[in-house]
Amino acid sequence: MAGPAPRIVLLGRQGSGKGTQATRLSAVYEVPHVSTGEAFRAAVKEGTELGRAVQGYMDRGDLVPDDMVEAVIKAHLFGPRAPEGFILDGFPRNVAQAEALELMAGHRSLDVAVNLDASTAEVLRRIAGRRVCSKCGANYNVVDNPPRVPGSCDECGSALYQRDDDTEEAVARRLELYEKATAPLIDWYRQRGLLANVDAMGEPDAVTGRVVAAVQAALARR
Ligand code: ADP
Ligand code: ZN
């Protein structure tokens, strides 16, 4: 790979596969996978001040206020020992956050924003079967991608659970907010020449192939 380590943003509905694809891209390009949702879930589990502040928003399916999210991103990506490249999963989620990211990134802006395009019907089906590892955060699906041993993580053996915000009400609220606040980012990045739209229906491996091809094309253009 010529040039600096890639800076990639993943967009897409809840359940479109951002977490799964981000983990894979992180291995392919050897850059950290930063998930704001994972960071908040870890803070809730540890009972930190941040965790206590964000739990209510998350359980309802509401967005966490921008200043809290931006503080997490700043600490992970633009503080001391900042990584050169990264895969962002779950941030930005609205135009204000995208503008904040642009400011934080300075002259080394993003290389590509990949939109994982999956229908609402498909993501509802995936979310209903979603299970998450309580320790390492790995994602499974009881139908599409079951763990080898039911209820336990392939990677670390810890118990799998259903996320507190994967209830019917919270999922409906998150998808509504996605359409209202996040979907406008597709055009926002398109206008900046950074958008790659990828078909996210079908097998995870097939989607990974399409995502990597889209990232390679973007890196070849820079
Ligand atoms: P999903 O995309 O399925 O909602 P995430 O793990 O990305 O799952 O996020 C879980 C929750 O964390 C969100 O519903 C929201 O409350 C909070 N959150 C994560 N990222 C952001 C963000 N960039 N802005 C505001 N809230 C966020
Ligand atoms: Zn695990």
XYZ file of C-alpha atoms and ligand atoms in Angstrom:
250
model
C 0.000 0.000 0.000
C 1.530 3.283 -1.088
C 1.076 6.413 1.019
C -0.022 6.861 4.613
C -2.227 4.353 6.462
C -5.851 4.741 5.329
C -8.493 6.781 7.147
C -11.857 5.152 6.552
C -15.362 6.000 7.775
C -18.119 3.366 7.657
C -21.703 4.533 7.175
C -24.822 2.401 7.113
C -27.965 1.499 9.009
C -27.863 -0.291 12.347
C -27.314 -3.942 11.486
C -25.758 -3.224 8.086
C -22.538 -4.895 9.241
C -20.312 -1.952 10.196
C -18.809 -3.743 13.198
C -18.098 -6.956 11.296
C -16.583 -5.220 8.282
C -14.609 -2.768 10.432
C -12.950 -5.660 12.282
C -11.900 -7.182 8.971
C -10.672 -3.912 7.467
C -8.682 -3.272 10.609
C -6.828 -6.570 10.021
C -6.341 -5.930 6.284
C -4.937 -2.401 6.666
C -3.376 -2.772 10.149
C -5.106 0.311 11.520
C -7.246 0.515 14.669
C -11.002 -0.075 14.574
C -12.679 2.660 16.589
C -16.338 2.085 17.447
C -18.051 4.787 19.494
C -20.829 2.312 20.377
C -18.261 -0.202 21.694
C -16.452 2.537 23.617
C -19.736 3.578 25.257
C -20.761 -0.018 26.031
C -17.366 -0.598 27.693
C -17.787 2.603 29.742
C -21.274 1.513 30.846
C -19.951 -1.909 31.860
C -17.072 -0.381 33.824
C -19.445 2.078 35.484
C -17.297 5.127 34.658
C -18.603 8.678 34.770
C -18.937 8.624 30.988
C -20.800 5.302 31.207
C -23.302 6.693 33.676
C -23.804 9.762 31.498
C -24.509 7.846 28.267
C -26.463 4.793 29.438
C -29.920 6.382 29.346
C -29.462 7.716 25.809
C -28.230 4.342 24.588
C -30.963 2.248 26.186
C -33.626 4.489 24.613
C -31.895 4.340 21.238
C -31.223 8.085 21.288
C -28.017 9.712 20.119
C -25.489 10.563 22.791
C -24.855 14.362 22.807
C -22.232 15.444 20.264
C -19.781 16.879 22.823
C -19.479 13.539 24.640
C -19.001 11.617 21.411
C -16.458 14.082 20.080
C -14.473 13.873 23.341
C -14.198 10.090 22.906
C -13.049 10.455 19.286
C -10.548 13.119 20.208
C -9.073 10.963 22.964
C -8.829 7.839 20.765
C -7.747 9.380 17.492
C -6.260 12.794 17.918
C -4.624 12.759 21.334
C -1.047 11.767 22.179
C 0.077 8.639 20.275
C -2.654 9.218 17.685
C -2.675 6.503 15.002
C -1.948 7.577 11.444
C -4.887 5.628 9.996
C -8.153 4.271 11.391
C -11.504 2.652 10.668
C -14.357 4.658 12.177
C -17.526 2.704 12.969
C -20.511 4.642 14.317
C -18.976 8.082 13.977
C -19.857 10.511 12.491
C -23.611 10.081 12.854
C -24.781 13.547 11.883
C -23.499 16.527 9.919
C -22.247 18.371 13.022
C -20.076 15.368 13.938
C -18.765 15.083 10.361
C -17.766 18.746 10.486
C -16.073 18.224 13.857
C -14.149 15.253 12.430
C -12.991 17.343 9.482
C -11.649 19.978 11.874
C -9.930 17.410 14.108
C -8.380 15.607 11.121
C -6.842 18.826 9.801
C -4.805 18.519 6.623
C -4.866 14.688 6.700
C -8.546 14.276 5.911
C -10.405 11.031 5.206
C -9.588 8.753 2.307
C -13.055 7.280 1.859
C -16.518 6.999 3.451
C -17.937 3.540 2.707
C -21.730 3.306 2.862
C -22.856 -0.243 3.667
C -26.141 -0.340 1.828
C -28.671 -2.807 3.317
C -32.471 -2.583 3.329
C -34.490 -1.875 6.480
C -36.172 -5.303 6.209
C -32.773 -7.031 6.103
C -31.296 -5.091 9.048
C -34.377 -5.799 11.189
C -33.904 -9.502 10.505
C -30.188 -9.321 11.390
C -30.682 -7.309 14.584
C -33.278 -9.794 15.873
C -30.626 -12.546 15.757
C -27.666 -10.442 16.912
C -25.615 -11.585 19.920
C -22.525 -9.852 21.296
C -19.623 -11.177 23.377
C -19.719 -9.732 26.900
C -15.934 -9.610 27.032
C -14.387 -8.883 23.618
C -17.378 -7.388 21.788
C -17.303 -9.891 18.888
C -20.635 -10.063 17.002
C -22.610 -13.176 16.084
C -25.973 -13.932 14.558
C -27.898 -16.982 15.704
C -29.088 -17.595 12.118
C -26.370 -16.270 9.765
C -23.212 -16.549 11.835
C -23.742 -18.737 14.921
C -20.891 -19.345 17.383
C -19.438 -22.882 17.396
C -20.790 -23.416 20.926
C -24.248 -21.840 21.408
C -24.115 -18.860 23.775
C -20.336 -18.647 23.964
C -17.735 -16.614 22.058
C -15.459 -18.368 19.515
C -12.659 -15.889 20.232
C -12.546 -15.855 24.027
C -15.195 -18.290 25.343
C -17.134 -15.601 27.245
C -20.922 -15.474 27.407
C -22.895 -13.905 24.557
C -25.779 -11.565 25.277
C -28.410 -9.527 23.473
C -27.673 -5.785 23.609
C -29.878 -3.689 25.921
C -30.700 -1.441 22.954
C -31.714 -4.287 20.637
C -35.308 -4.134 21.965
C -38.071 -3.474 19.444
C -38.691 0.112 20.666
C -35.022 1.114 20.797
C -34.330 -0.404 17.361
C -37.268 1.516 15.859
C -35.977 4.722 17.450
C -32.400 4.135 16.197
C -33.557 3.455 12.638
C -35.727 6.578 12.706
C -32.750 8.658 13.874
C -30.588 7.025 11.213
C -32.919 8.257 8.453
C -33.187 11.718 9.951
C -29.662 12.470 11.172
C -27.235 9.991 9.588
C -28.528 9.264 6.069
C -27.882 12.907 5.019
C -24.162 12.141 5.446
C -24.307 9.958 2.329
C -24.837 13.051 0.169
C -22.522 15.111 2.361
C -19.611 12.754 1.619
C -20.678 12.311 -2.009
C -20.405 16.079 -2.522
C -16.850 15.921 -1.185
C -15.915 13.120 -3.593
C -15.339 10.685 -0.727
C -18.348 8.361 -0.965
C -18.176 4.687 -1.951
C -21.564 2.978 -1.951
C -21.301 -0.780 -1.357
C -24.033 -3.403 -1.570
C -24.145 -4.847 1.974
C -26.769 -7.534 1.324
C -25.539 -11.126 1.278
C -22.699 -13.051 2.896
C -20.195 -11.166 5.089
C -17.258 -12.463 2.978
C -18.817 -11.211 -0.245
C -19.431 -7.807 1.347
C -15.803 -7.685 2.564
C -14.637 -8.302 -1.002
C -16.699 -5.377 -2.245
C -15.595 -3.088 0.582
C -11.894 -3.821 0.082
C -12.259 -3.207 -3.661
C -13.913 0.145 -2.950
C -11.193 1.154 -0.481
C -8.437 0.111 -2.898
C -10.012 2.217 -5.640
C -10.135 5.219 -3.311
C -6.516 4.753 -2.198
C -5.388 4.478 -5.819
C -6.968 7.884 -6.509
C -5.290 9.788 -3.688
P -26.022 0.871 16.324
O -25.335 1.453 15.128
O -26.574 -0.495 16.055
O -27.026 1.787 16.962
P -23.636 1.338 17.944
O -22.917 0.312 18.746
O -22.899 1.984 16.836
O -24.924 0.580 17.433
O -24.178 2.497 18.902
C -24.954 2.219 20.045
C -25.462 3.519 20.679
O -24.348 4.337 21.097
C -26.273 4.435 19.766
O -27.622 4.062 19.678
C -26.080 5.783 20.471
O -26.876 5.892 21.622
C -24.631 5.712 20.921
N -23.717 6.260 19.893
C -22.735 5.577 19.247
N -22.085 6.380 18.382
C -22.681 7.604 18.468
C -22.480 8.859 17.826
N -21.533 9.033 16.888
N -23.288 9.891 18.157
C -24.234 9.754 19.096
N -24.487 8.606 19.737
C -23.714 7.528 19.441
Zn -15.297 -12.791 23.046
